[in-house]
Amino acid sequence: MNDAVSLIENFMNSPDVFITLLVLGFIIVFMVIIIYLIRYLSETAPYAYVNARVRSMESRLLDENKINELIESAGTTELINQLEDSDYGPYLLDALGNENDPTFAEKALDTHLAHLYEALAHMSPEGAKKILKLFEMKFDVKNIKTLLRAKFVGLNAEQTYSLLVPLGSLKDKLRELCETKSVEELASSLEGYEFSKLLSEGLTDYEQTKRLTTMELALDKFILENLWKNVSINGTEKDLFKEYVGTLIDVENLKVILKGKADKLSSEIVLKYVTETGYELASWKLKELAEADSIDGVISGLDSTKYAPLLTHALEEYQKTNSIYEFEKVFDDYVVSTGKKLSLRQPFGVGPIIGLITSKEAEIRKLKIIIKGKIEGLSATDIRKLMA
């Protein structure tokens, strides 16, 4: 026995053995690094072209000086002319002649955004393409909302069509839908589409209240639920999309709950339009928030979450204005900051795509505020307050 132990000790103390073990260790570490690099390159290489395009698009975002120029412009005509050389130029030129009607400028901006999603989906690798295609559904929902409102106020077919974004899965059916005469007929004309059931279910409430709110909330919920179902937890690119979509869901859920409190809706009605699968906010927490007695109660119920400081900051402004818009601004800014953080976390993968779409949507929100402010004759100071 002692001889065996001695033999092993001699073997282990041999310089050759030490060198052999050292070399093996280096080989193992080297192989781990190589495997990691291969995996990393396989995930990021497909994004090399798209991210080059994304960075080019980012370079054309409007800087602070340009935004200030637009705020100080003499009116909507001058504002549109100042944007002639921007990505928005070709779209906004179509709004000239109707520059005192914000709906035409909004349609131009939304059409540009829809084309951006379409272009990103076309050039992106398969994993990101599928999710970006789902984001494009927002424009189907936007068109349906526009159609619902047009039928509600009695616009004719041509007036209605002029307000629609001619993109999405309904693109070839939009003319036909514009010819419908009522909300009920519109819902019937969409039979067979994935939105049909939502609209049919919403008709009962519409007939009782003559309000479109619940149908519109149901459509928003439908988009978020579809995004959530299709965002997998596996794979780096989808992890980032999951965090981004999850943040959107939390934010939209809180907007619905706060609006419900402001409109004094029951918790049962509010929860009907909340996306049940939250991200940081679990379903039990959403129920608790919906059952809060007031907006103050909702904010108190968020104490242990990252959303509490955001709402606490906006509460003072809300108490002055009594407008939910104060909370919505804070949430929209938070989504933008989340997008920027995600873009930095994975700069050679899907991150820059998320960063671009959040920045672009934020920029378009600013332009809509500026244009509406100009049409309403607001001063530059008042427009800046709305954007703050």
mmCIF file of C-alpha atoms in Angstrom:
data_model
loop_
_atom_site.group_PDB
_atom_site.id
_atom_site.type_symbol
_atom_site.label_atom_id
_atom_site.label_comp_id
_atom_site.label_asym_id
_atom_site.label_seq_id
_atom_site.Cartn_x
_atom_site.Cartn_y
_atom_site.Cartn_z
ATOM 1 C CA MET A 1 0.000 0.000 0.000
ATOM 2 C CA ASN A 2 2.772 2.401 0.962
ATOM 3 C CA ASP A 3 4.578 1.538 -2.244
ATOM 4 C CA ALA A 4 1.493 2.436 -4.281
ATOM 5 C CA VAL A 5 1.073 5.795 -2.516
ATOM 6 C CA SER A 6 4.734 6.544 -3.002
ATOM 7 C CA LEU A 7 4.493 5.668 -6.691
ATOM 8 C CA ILE A 8 1.516 8.029 -7.160
ATOM 9 C CA GLU A 9 3.302 10.848 -5.300
ATOM 10 C CA ASN A 10 6.377 10.423 -7.452
ATOM 11 C CA PHE A 11 4.222 10.450 -10.583
ATOM 12 C CA MET A 12 2.405 13.622 -9.542
ATOM 13 C CA ASN A 13 5.638 15.341 -8.574
ATOM 14 C CA SER A 14 7.177 14.622 -11.919
ATOM 15 C CA PRO A 15 7.807 17.829 -13.965
ATOM 16 C CA ASP A 16 6.519 16.101 -17.080
ATOM 17 C CA VAL A 17 3.204 15.335 -15.452
ATOM 18 C CA PHE A 18 2.833 18.919 -14.232
ATOM 19 C CA ILE A 19 3.530 20.275 -17.720
ATOM 20 C CA THR A 20 1.080 17.777 -19.243
ATOM 21 C CA LEU A 21 -1.689 18.809 -16.825
ATOM 22 C CA LEU A 22 -0.941 22.485 -17.442
ATOM 23 C CA VAL A 23 -1.173 21.997 -21.214
ATOM 24 C CA LEU A 24 -4.441 20.083 -20.853
ATOM 25 C CA GLY A 25 -5.810 22.889 -18.717
ATOM 26 C CA PHE A 26 -4.892 25.467 -21.359
ATOM 27 C CA ILE A 27 -6.483 23.319 -24.070
ATOM 28 C CA ILE A 28 -9.744 23.030 -22.102
ATOM 29 C CA VAL A 29 -9.871 26.791 -21.456
ATOM 30 C CA PHE A 30 -9.037 27.461 -25.121
ATOM 31 C CA MET A 31 -11.813 25.126 -26.299
ATOM 32 C CA VAL A 32 -14.349 26.767 -23.986
ATOM 33 C CA ILE A 33 -13.389 30.179 -25.401
ATOM 34 C CA ILE A 34 -13.619 28.897 -28.978
ATOM 35 C CA ILE A 35 -17.059 27.362 -28.353
ATOM 36 C CA TYR A 36 -18.232 30.630 -26.785
ATOM 37 C CA LEU A 37 -16.891 32.664 -29.724
ATOM 38 C CA ILE A 38 -18.486 30.342 -32.282
ATOM 39 C CA ARG A 39 -21.826 30.594 -30.507
ATOM 40 C CA TYR A 40 -21.499 34.372 -30.169
ATOM 41 C CA LEU A 41 -20.578 34.819 -33.850
ATOM 42 C CA SER A 42 -23.388 32.513 -34.983
ATOM 43 C CA GLU A 43 -25.849 34.741 -33.087
ATOM 44 C CA THR A 44 -24.435 38.126 -34.097
ATOM 45 C CA ALA A 45 -23.042 37.580 -37.627
ATOM 46 C CA PRO A 46 -26.521 37.525 -39.252
ATOM 47 C CA TYR A 47 -27.054 41.034 -37.834
ATOM 48 C CA ALA A 48 -23.938 42.607 -39.384
ATOM 49 C CA TYR A 49 -25.783 43.956 -42.442
ATOM 50 C CA VAL A 50 -29.000 44.953 -40.679
ATOM 51 C CA ASN A 51 -27.121 46.769 -37.895
ATOM 52 C CA ALA A 52 -25.092 48.719 -40.445
ATOM 53 C CA ARG A 53 -28.396 49.864 -41.943
ATOM 54 C CA VAL A 54 -29.815 50.560 -38.472
ATOM 55 C CA ARG A 55 -26.859 52.792 -37.585
ATOM 56 C CA SER A 56 -27.371 54.693 -40.821
ATOM 57 C CA MET A 57 -31.040 55.207 -39.897
ATOM 58 C CA GLU A 58 -30.075 56.278 -36.370
ATOM 59 C CA SER A 59 -27.765 58.940 -37.792
ATOM 60 C CA ARG A 60 -30.837 60.522 -39.430
ATOM 61 C CA LEU A 61 -32.784 60.874 -36.189
ATOM 62 C CA LEU A 62 -33.517 64.513 -35.378
ATOM 63 C CA ASP A 63 -31.111 66.080 -32.882
ATOM 64 C CA GLU A 64 -32.098 68.493 -30.116
ATOM 65 C CA ASN A 65 -31.230 71.555 -32.204
ATOM 66 C CA LYS A 66 -33.559 70.406 -34.995
ATOM 67 C CA ILE A 67 -36.392 69.722 -32.544
ATOM 68 C CA ASN A 68 -35.943 73.235 -31.126
ATOM 69 C CA GLU A 69 -36.069 74.705 -34.648
ATOM 70 C CA LEU A 70 -39.352 72.909 -35.265
ATOM 71 C CA ILE A 71 -40.803 74.149 -31.972
ATOM 72 C CA GLU A 72 -39.826 77.716 -32.889
ATOM 73 C CA SER A 73 -41.197 77.469 -36.464
ATOM 74 C CA ALA A 74 -43.863 79.983 -37.520
ATOM 75 C CA GLY A 75 -46.484 77.331 -38.310
ATOM 76 C CA THR A 76 -47.136 73.911 -39.774
ATOM 77 C CA THR A 77 -46.193 74.877 -43.344
ATOM 78 C CA GLU A 78 -42.788 76.129 -42.240
ATOM 79 C CA LEU A 79 -42.385 73.080 -39.999
ATOM 80 C CA ILE A 80 -43.081 70.675 -42.877
ATOM 81 C CA ASN A 81 -40.641 72.584 -45.095
ATOM 82 C CA GLN A 82 -37.967 72.306 -42.392
ATOM 83 C CA LEU A 83 -38.390 68.526 -42.469
ATOM 84 C CA GLU A 84 -38.118 68.318 -46.255
ATOM 85 C CA ASP A 85 -34.616 66.795 -46.166
ATOM 86 C CA SER A 86 -35.410 64.377 -43.340
ATOM 87 C CA ASP A 87 -36.798 60.847 -43.590
ATOM 88 C CA TYR A 88 -40.231 62.380 -42.975
ATOM 89 C CA GLY A 89 -40.033 64.780 -45.933
ATOM 90 C CA PRO A 90 -41.609 62.597 -48.668
ATOM 91 C CA TYR A 91 -44.426 61.591 -46.323
ATOM 92 C CA LEU A 92 -45.249 65.032 -44.942
ATOM 93 C CA LEU A 93 -45.325 66.678 -48.374
ATOM 94 C CA ASP A 94 -48.581 64.819 -48.944
ATOM 95 C CA ALA A 95 -50.013 66.637 -45.927
ATOM 96 C CA LEU A 96 -49.441 70.104 -47.454
ATOM 97 C CA GLY A 97 -52.781 71.628 -48.250
ATOM 98 C CA ASN A 98 -54.234 69.968 -45.147
ATOM 99 C CA GLU A 99 -51.597 71.236 -42.731
ATOM 100 C CA ASN A 100 -54.205 72.651 -40.354
ATOM 101 C CA ASP A 101 -55.742 69.209 -39.856
ATOM 102 C CA PRO A 102 -53.488 67.154 -37.538
ATOM 103 C CA THR A 103 -54.909 63.851 -38.790
ATOM 104 C CA PHE A 104 -53.164 64.217 -42.160
ATOM 105 C CA ALA A 105 -49.757 64.873 -40.591
ATOM 106 C CA GLU A 106 -50.292 62.023 -38.124
ATOM 107 C CA LYS A 107 -51.124 59.673 -40.984
ATOM 108 C CA ALA A 108 -47.910 60.723 -42.783
ATOM 109 C CA LEU A 109 -45.811 60.037 -39.684
ATOM 110 C CA ASP A 110 -47.530 56.712 -38.993
ATOM 111 C CA THR A 111 -47.012 55.636 -42.614
ATOM 112 C CA HIS A 112 -43.296 56.354 -42.277
ATOM 113 C CA LEU A 113 -43.165 54.307 -39.062
ATOM 114 C CA ALA A 114 -45.033 51.414 -40.692
ATOM 115 C CA HIS A 115 -42.552 51.433 -43.597
ATOM 116 C CA LEU A 116 -39.689 51.374 -41.080
ATOM 117 C CA TYR A 117 -41.060 48.239 -39.381
ATOM 118 C CA GLU A 118 -41.632 46.682 -42.784
ATOM 119 C CA ALA A 119 -38.047 47.422 -43.891
ATOM 120 C CA LEU A 120 -36.530 46.114 -40.638
ATOM 121 C CA ALA A 121 -38.569 42.901 -40.836
ATOM 122 C CA HIS A 122 -37.516 42.394 -44.475
ATOM 123 C CA MET A 123 -33.780 42.673 -43.759
ATOM 124 C CA SER A 124 -33.614 40.986 -40.328
ATOM 125 C CA PRO A 125 -32.699 37.356 -39.549
ATOM 126 C CA GLU A 126 -35.591 34.952 -39.078
ATOM 127 C CA GLY A 127 -35.866 35.181 -35.277
ATOM 128 C CA ALA A 128 -36.200 38.972 -35.254
ATOM 129 C CA LYS A 129 -38.254 39.016 -38.472
ATOM 130 C CA LYS A 130 -41.118 37.059 -36.894
ATOM 131 C CA ILE A 131 -41.366 39.420 -33.936
ATOM 132 C CA LEU A 132 -41.081 42.569 -36.067
ATOM 133 C CA LYS A 133 -43.880 41.240 -38.277
ATOM 134 C CA LEU A 134 -46.037 41.031 -35.157
ATOM 135 C CA PHE A 135 -45.201 44.655 -34.362
ATOM 136 C CA GLU A 136 -46.522 45.526 -37.831
ATOM 137 C CA MET A 137 -49.937 44.335 -36.625
ATOM 138 C CA LYS A 138 -50.128 47.598 -34.686
ATOM 139 C CA PHE A 139 -50.980 49.308 -37.945
ATOM 140 C CA ASP A 140 -53.852 46.910 -38.634
ATOM 141 C CA VAL A 141 -55.177 47.782 -35.185
ATOM 142 C CA LYS A 142 -54.631 51.496 -35.811
ATOM 143 C CA ASN A 143 -56.579 51.245 -39.067
ATOM 144 C CA ILE A 144 -59.436 49.379 -37.383
ATOM 145 C CA LYS A 145 -59.606 52.024 -34.644
ATOM 146 C CA THR A 146 -59.677 54.755 -37.289
ATOM 147 C CA LEU A 147 -62.446 52.917 -39.153
ATOM 148 C CA LEU A 148 -64.458 52.500 -35.943
ATOM 149 C CA ARG A 149 -64.202 56.210 -35.126
ATOM 150 C CA ALA A 150 -65.013 57.196 -38.711
ATOM 151 C CA LYS A 151 -68.160 55.052 -38.694
ATOM 152 C CA PHE A 152 -69.039 56.390 -35.231
ATOM 153 C CA VAL A 153 -68.957 60.037 -36.378
ATOM 154 C CA GLY A 154 -70.421 59.314 -39.815
ATOM 155 C CA LEU A 155 -67.534 60.082 -42.195
ATOM 156 C CA ASN A 156 -68.029 59.004 -45.798
ATOM 157 C CA ALA A 157 -65.836 56.443 -47.582
ATOM 158 C CA GLU A 158 -63.377 58.934 -49.112
ATOM 159 C CA GLN A 159 -62.982 60.888 -45.886
ATOM 160 C CA THR A 160 -62.329 57.659 -44.028
ATOM 161 C CA TYR A 161 -59.828 56.266 -46.530
ATOM 162 C CA SER A 162 -57.806 59.475 -46.426
ATOM 163 C CA LEU A 163 -57.089 58.795 -42.737
ATOM 164 C CA LEU A 164 -55.881 55.191 -43.079
ATOM 165 C CA VAL A 165 -52.316 53.894 -43.295
ATOM 166 C CA PRO A 166 -52.347 51.770 -46.492
ATOM 167 C CA LEU A 167 -50.278 48.916 -45.037
ATOM 168 C CA GLY A 168 -50.789 45.716 -43.085
ATOM 169 C CA SER A 169 -52.804 42.551 -43.627
ATOM 170 C CA LEU A 170 -55.965 44.582 -44.288
ATOM 171 C CA LYS A 171 -54.359 46.738 -46.992
ATOM 172 C CA ASP A 172 -56.340 45.215 -49.875
ATOM 173 C CA LYS A 173 -59.616 45.336 -47.933
ATOM 174 C CA LEU A 174 -59.452 48.920 -46.679
ATOM 175 C CA ARG A 175 -61.482 50.407 -49.554
ATOM 176 C CA GLU A 176 -64.258 47.896 -48.943
ATOM 177 C CA LEU A 177 -64.250 48.549 -45.200
ATOM 178 C CA CYS A 178 -64.516 52.290 -45.812
ATOM 179 C CA GLU A 179 -67.823 51.689 -47.628
ATOM 180 C CA THR A 180 -69.505 50.253 -44.506
ATOM 181 C CA LYS A 181 -72.148 52.490 -42.970
ATOM 182 C CA SER A 182 -71.941 51.704 -39.258
ATOM 183 C CA VAL A 183 -69.825 50.216 -36.483
ATOM 184 C CA GLU A 184 -71.971 47.067 -36.590
ATOM 185 C CA GLU A 185 -71.556 46.649 -40.352
ATOM 186 C CA LEU A 186 -67.797 47.210 -40.053
ATOM 187 C CA ALA A 187 -67.526 44.465 -37.421
ATOM 188 C CA SER A 188 -69.513 42.117 -39.657
ATOM 189 C CA SER A 189 -67.267 42.890 -42.665
ATOM 190 C CA LEU A 190 -64.191 41.758 -40.711
ATOM 191 C CA GLU A 191 -65.599 38.268 -40.115
ATOM 192 C CA GLY A 192 -62.910 35.657 -40.727
ATOM 193 C CA TYR A 193 -60.063 37.937 -39.608
ATOM 194 C CA GLU A 194 -58.363 37.399 -36.267
ATOM 195 C CA PHE A 195 -59.840 40.662 -34.930
ATOM 196 C CA SER A 196 -63.414 39.561 -35.717
ATOM 197 C CA LYS A 197 -64.204 37.865 -32.415
ATOM 198 C CA LEU A 198 -63.009 40.850 -30.379
ATOM 199 C CA LEU A 199 -65.192 43.253 -32.331
ATOM 200 C CA SER A 200 -68.244 40.988 -32.170
ATOM 201 C CA GLU A 201 -67.860 40.645 -28.406
ATOM 202 C CA GLY A 202 -67.425 44.409 -28.063
ATOM 203 C CA LEU A 203 -70.619 45.212 -29.945
ATOM 204 C CA THR A 204 -72.835 44.408 -26.945
ATOM 205 C CA ASP A 205 -71.022 46.924 -24.781
ATOM 206 C CA TYR A 206 -70.959 49.474 -27.620
ATOM 207 C CA GLU A 207 -74.724 49.175 -28.146
ATOM 208 C CA GLN A 208 -75.287 49.794 -24.437
ATOM 209 C CA THR A 209 -72.815 52.651 -23.923
ATOM 210 C CA LYS A 210 -72.330 54.096 -27.428
ATOM 211 C CA ARG A 211 -68.630 54.305 -26.588
ATOM 212 C CA LEU A 212 -65.749 52.686 -28.505
ATOM 213 C CA THR A 213 -63.346 52.554 -25.567
ATOM 214 C CA THR A 214 -63.758 48.880 -24.698
ATOM 215 C CA MET A 215 -63.363 47.747 -28.320
ATOM 216 C CA GLU A 216 -60.183 49.797 -28.651
ATOM 217 C CA LEU A 217 -58.747 48.453 -25.380
ATOM 218 C CA ALA A 218 -59.525 44.891 -26.488
ATOM 219 C CA LEU A 219 -57.601 45.460 -29.738
ATOM 220 C CA ASP A 220 -54.566 46.814 -27.846
ATOM 221 C CA LYS A 221 -54.647 43.810 -25.531
ATOM 222 C CA PHE A 222 -54.816 41.458 -28.521
ATOM 223 C CA ILE A 223 -51.556 42.858 -29.957
ATOM 224 C CA LEU A 224 -49.664 42.536 -26.673
ATOM 225 C CA GLU A 225 -50.904 38.999 -26.027
ATOM 226 C CA ASN A 226 -49.785 37.913 -29.500
ATOM 227 C CA LEU A 227 -46.367 39.462 -29.011
ATOM 228 C CA TRP A 228 -45.961 37.764 -25.632
ATOM 229 C CA LYS A 229 -46.948 34.344 -26.982
ATOM 230 C CA ASN A 230 -44.331 34.589 -29.703
ATOM 231 C CA VAL A 231 -41.404 35.831 -27.633
ATOM 232 C CA SER A 232 -39.476 32.785 -26.402
ATOM 233 C CA ILE A 233 -37.207 32.790 -23.366
ATOM 234 C CA ASN A 234 -34.617 30.774 -25.309
ATOM 235 C CA GLY A 235 -31.906 32.494 -27.314
ATOM 236 C CA THR A 236 -30.154 35.805 -26.772
ATOM 237 C CA GLU A 237 -32.067 37.807 -29.351
ATOM 238 C CA LYS A 238 -35.427 36.649 -28.039
ATOM 239 C CA ASP A 239 -34.408 37.289 -24.435
ATOM 240 C CA LEU A 240 -33.940 40.971 -25.317
ATOM 241 C CA PHE A 241 -37.235 41.075 -27.167
ATOM 242 C CA LYS A 242 -38.898 39.394 -24.197
ATOM 243 C CA GLU A 243 -37.636 42.092 -21.849
ATOM 244 C CA TYR A 244 -38.720 44.824 -24.268
ATOM 245 C CA VAL A 245 -42.176 43.328 -24.910
ATOM 246 C CA GLY A 246 -42.544 42.558 -21.193
ATOM 247 C CA THR A 247 -41.859 46.201 -20.356
ATOM 248 C CA LEU A 248 -44.443 47.288 -22.954
ATOM 249 C CA ILE A 249 -47.011 44.954 -21.381
ATOM 250 C CA ASP A 250 -46.381 46.247 -17.854
ATOM 251 C CA VAL A 251 -46.576 49.854 -19.039
ATOM 252 C CA GLU A 252 -49.778 49.345 -21.047
ATOM 253 C CA ASN A 253 -51.368 47.438 -18.148
ATOM 254 C CA LEU A 254 -50.603 50.323 -15.802
ATOM 255 C CA LYS A 255 -52.008 52.834 -18.305
ATOM 256 C CA VAL A 256 -55.274 50.838 -18.467
ATOM 257 C CA ILE A 257 -55.504 50.574 -14.678
ATOM 258 C CA LEU A 258 -54.780 54.281 -14.111
ATOM 259 C CA LYS A 259 -57.270 55.301 -16.797
ATOM 260 C CA GLY A 260 -59.828 52.998 -15.186
ATOM 261 C CA LYS A 261 -59.297 54.667 -11.820
ATOM 262 C CA ALA A 262 -59.585 58.135 -13.397
ATOM 263 C CA ASP A 263 -62.820 57.135 -15.176
ATOM 264 C CA LYS A 264 -64.116 55.408 -12.002
ATOM 265 C CA LEU A 265 -64.524 52.044 -13.750
ATOM 266 C CA SER A 266 -65.021 48.890 -11.686
ATOM 267 C CA SER A 267 -62.087 46.513 -11.187
ATOM 268 C CA GLU A 268 -63.989 43.839 -13.159
ATOM 269 C CA ILE A 269 -64.143 46.074 -16.245
ATOM 270 C CA VAL A 270 -60.515 47.193 -15.882
ATOM 271 C CA LEU A 271 -59.200 43.625 -15.531
ATOM 272 C CA LYS A 272 -61.065 42.618 -18.678
ATOM 273 C CA TYR A 273 -58.641 44.762 -20.692
ATOM 274 C CA VAL A 274 -55.445 44.043 -18.779
ATOM 275 C CA THR A 275 -53.011 41.566 -20.325
ATOM 276 C CA GLU A 276 -53.074 38.755 -17.775
ATOM 277 C CA THR A 277 -49.443 37.688 -18.169
ATOM 278 C CA GLY A 278 -47.436 40.608 -16.851
ATOM 279 C CA TYR A 279 -43.637 40.850 -16.795
ATOM 280 C CA GLU A 280 -42.578 42.300 -13.460
ATOM 281 C CA LEU A 281 -46.222 42.729 -12.463
ATOM 282 C CA ALA A 282 -47.759 39.287 -11.910
ATOM 283 C CA SER A 283 -51.469 38.655 -12.422
ATOM 284 C CA TRP A 284 -52.178 38.799 -8.661
ATOM 285 C CA LYS A 285 -50.442 42.187 -8.446
ATOM 286 C CA LEU A 286 -52.451 43.526 -11.398
ATOM 287 C CA LYS A 287 -55.676 42.392 -9.694
ATOM 288 C CA GLU A 288 -54.593 44.111 -6.484
ATOM 289 C CA LEU A 289 -53.848 47.340 -8.370
ATOM 290 C CA ALA A 290 -57.145 47.228 -10.279
ATOM 291 C CA GLU A 291 -58.995 46.886 -6.959
ATOM 292 C CA ALA A 292 -57.248 49.915 -5.421
ATOM 293 C CA ASP A 293 -59.602 52.701 -4.332
ATOM 294 C CA SER A 294 -57.813 55.493 -6.175
ATOM 295 C CA ILE A 295 -54.805 56.503 -8.254
ATOM 296 C CA ASP A 296 -52.905 57.130 -5.009
ATOM 297 C CA GLY A 297 -53.754 53.550 -4.025
ATOM 298 C CA VAL A 298 -52.357 52.219 -7.316
ATOM 299 C CA ILE A 299 -49.088 54.087 -6.771
ATOM 300 C CA SER A 300 -48.842 52.829 -3.170
ATOM 301 C CA GLY A 301 -49.416 49.286 -4.422
ATOM 302 C CA LEU A 302 -46.350 49.625 -6.676
ATOM 303 C CA ASP A 303 -43.971 50.483 -3.818
ATOM 304 C CA SER A 304 -41.795 47.399 -4.246
ATOM 305 C CA THR A 305 -41.506 47.719 -8.040
ATOM 306 C CA LYS A 306 -39.349 49.774 -10.393
ATOM 307 C CA TYR A 307 -42.460 51.653 -11.552
ATOM 308 C CA ALA A 308 -43.162 53.357 -8.197
ATOM 309 C CA PRO A 309 -40.543 56.143 -8.539
ATOM 310 C CA LEU A 310 -41.808 56.965 -12.042
ATOM 311 C CA LEU A 311 -45.394 57.451 -10.917
ATOM 312 C CA THR A 312 -44.491 59.230 -7.681
ATOM 313 C CA HIS A 313 -42.611 61.794 -9.755
ATOM 314 C CA ALA A 314 -45.628 62.308 -12.068
ATOM 315 C CA LEU A 315 -48.237 62.374 -9.267
ATOM 316 C CA GLU A 316 -47.617 66.032 -8.424
ATOM 317 C CA GLU A 317 -48.235 67.081 -12.043
ATOM 318 C CA TYR A 318 -51.324 64.879 -12.224
ATOM 319 C CA GLN A 319 -52.741 66.590 -9.134
ATOM 320 C CA LYS A 320 -52.288 69.953 -10.894
ATOM 321 C CA THR A 321 -53.746 68.961 -14.250
ATOM 322 C CA ASN A 322 -55.998 66.006 -13.330
ATOM 323 C CA SER A 323 -54.813 64.421 -16.587
ATOM 324 C CA ILE A 324 -53.641 60.813 -17.000
ATOM 325 C CA TYR A 325 -51.409 62.145 -19.781
ATOM 326 C CA GLU A 326 -48.843 63.033 -17.082
ATOM 327 C CA PHE A 327 -48.416 59.350 -16.255
ATOM 328 C CA GLU A 328 -48.454 58.292 -19.900
ATOM 329 C CA LYS A 329 -45.542 60.645 -20.688
ATOM 330 C CA VAL A 330 -43.469 59.122 -17.893
ATOM 331 C CA PHE A 331 -44.230 55.591 -19.101
ATOM 332 C CA ASP A 332 -43.393 56.432 -22.711
ATOM 333 C CA ASP A 333 -40.043 57.899 -21.628
ATOM 334 C CA TYR A 334 -39.352 54.770 -19.591
ATOM 335 C CA VAL A 335 -39.946 52.519 -22.615
ATOM 336 C CA VAL A 336 -37.476 54.638 -24.611
ATOM 337 C CA SER A 337 -34.823 54.415 -21.888
ATOM 338 C CA THR A 338 -35.361 50.626 -21.698
ATOM 339 C CA GLY A 339 -34.878 50.354 -25.465
ATOM 340 C CA LYS A 340 -31.618 52.319 -25.274
ATOM 341 C CA LYS A 341 -30.298 50.118 -22.458
ATOM 342 C CA LEU A 342 -31.125 46.957 -24.409
ATOM 343 C CA SER A 343 -29.415 48.331 -27.523
ATOM 344 C CA LEU A 344 -26.195 48.770 -25.512
ATOM 345 C CA ARG A 345 -26.461 45.350 -23.887
ATOM 346 C CA GLN A 346 -26.230 43.548 -27.218
ATOM 347 C CA PRO A 347 -24.681 46.063 -29.667
ATOM 348 C CA PHE A 348 -23.831 43.441 -32.292
ATOM 349 C CA GLY A 349 -27.126 41.551 -32.171
ATOM 350 C CA VAL A 350 -30.758 42.551 -31.982
ATOM 351 C CA GLY A 351 -30.106 45.387 -29.504
ATOM 352 C CA PRO A 352 -29.696 48.207 -32.076
ATOM 353 C CA ILE A 353 -33.009 47.253 -33.749
ATOM 354 C CA ILE A 354 -34.839 47.645 -30.428
ATOM 355 C CA GLY A 355 -32.984 50.912 -29.773
ATOM 356 C CA LEU A 356 -33.964 52.312 -33.181
ATOM 357 C CA ILE A 357 -37.665 51.483 -32.997
ATOM 358 C CA THR A 358 -38.023 52.961 -29.492
ATOM 359 C CA SER A 359 -36.138 56.122 -30.493
ATOM 360 C CA LYS A 360 -38.128 56.483 -33.710
ATOM 361 C CA GLU A 361 -41.480 56.055 -31.950
ATOM 362 C CA ALA A 362 -40.439 58.630 -29.343
ATOM 363 C CA GLU A 363 -39.390 61.070 -32.071
ATOM 364 C CA ILE A 364 -42.715 60.669 -33.882
ATOM 365 C CA ARG A 365 -44.605 61.305 -30.619
ATOM 366 C CA LYS A 366 -42.667 64.583 -30.275
ATOM 367 C CA LEU A 367 -43.443 65.598 -33.857
ATOM 368 C CA LYS A 368 -47.147 64.923 -33.337
ATOM 369 C CA ILE A 369 -47.132 67.133 -30.219
ATOM 370 C CA ILE A 370 -45.315 69.932 -32.048
ATOM 371 C CA ILE A 371 -47.632 69.783 -35.081
ATOM 372 C CA LYS A 372 -50.760 69.721 -32.941
ATOM 373 C CA GLY A 373 -49.388 72.594 -30.860
ATOM 374 C CA LYS A 374 -48.758 74.667 -33.987
ATOM 375 C CA ILE A 375 -52.268 74.014 -35.294
ATOM 376 C CA GLU A 376 -53.772 75.011 -31.936
ATOM 377 C CA GLY A 377 -51.650 78.183 -31.815
ATOM 378 C CA LEU A 378 -49.668 77.213 -28.716
ATOM 379 C CA SER A 379 -46.489 79.094 -27.893
ATOM 380 C CA ALA A 380 -43.080 77.431 -28.077
ATOM 381 C CA THR A 381 -42.990 77.447 -24.253
ATOM 382 C CA ASP A 382 -46.324 75.620 -24.003
ATOM 383 C CA ILE A 383 -45.237 73.025 -26.577
ATOM 384 C CA ARG A 384 -42.050 72.365 -24.611
ATOM 385 C CA LYS A 385 -44.123 71.863 -21.457
ATOM 386 C CA LEU A 386 -46.217 69.239 -23.241
ATOM 387 C CA MET A 387 -43.055 67.444 -24.348
ATOM 388 C CA ALA A 388 -41.288 67.638 -20.964
#
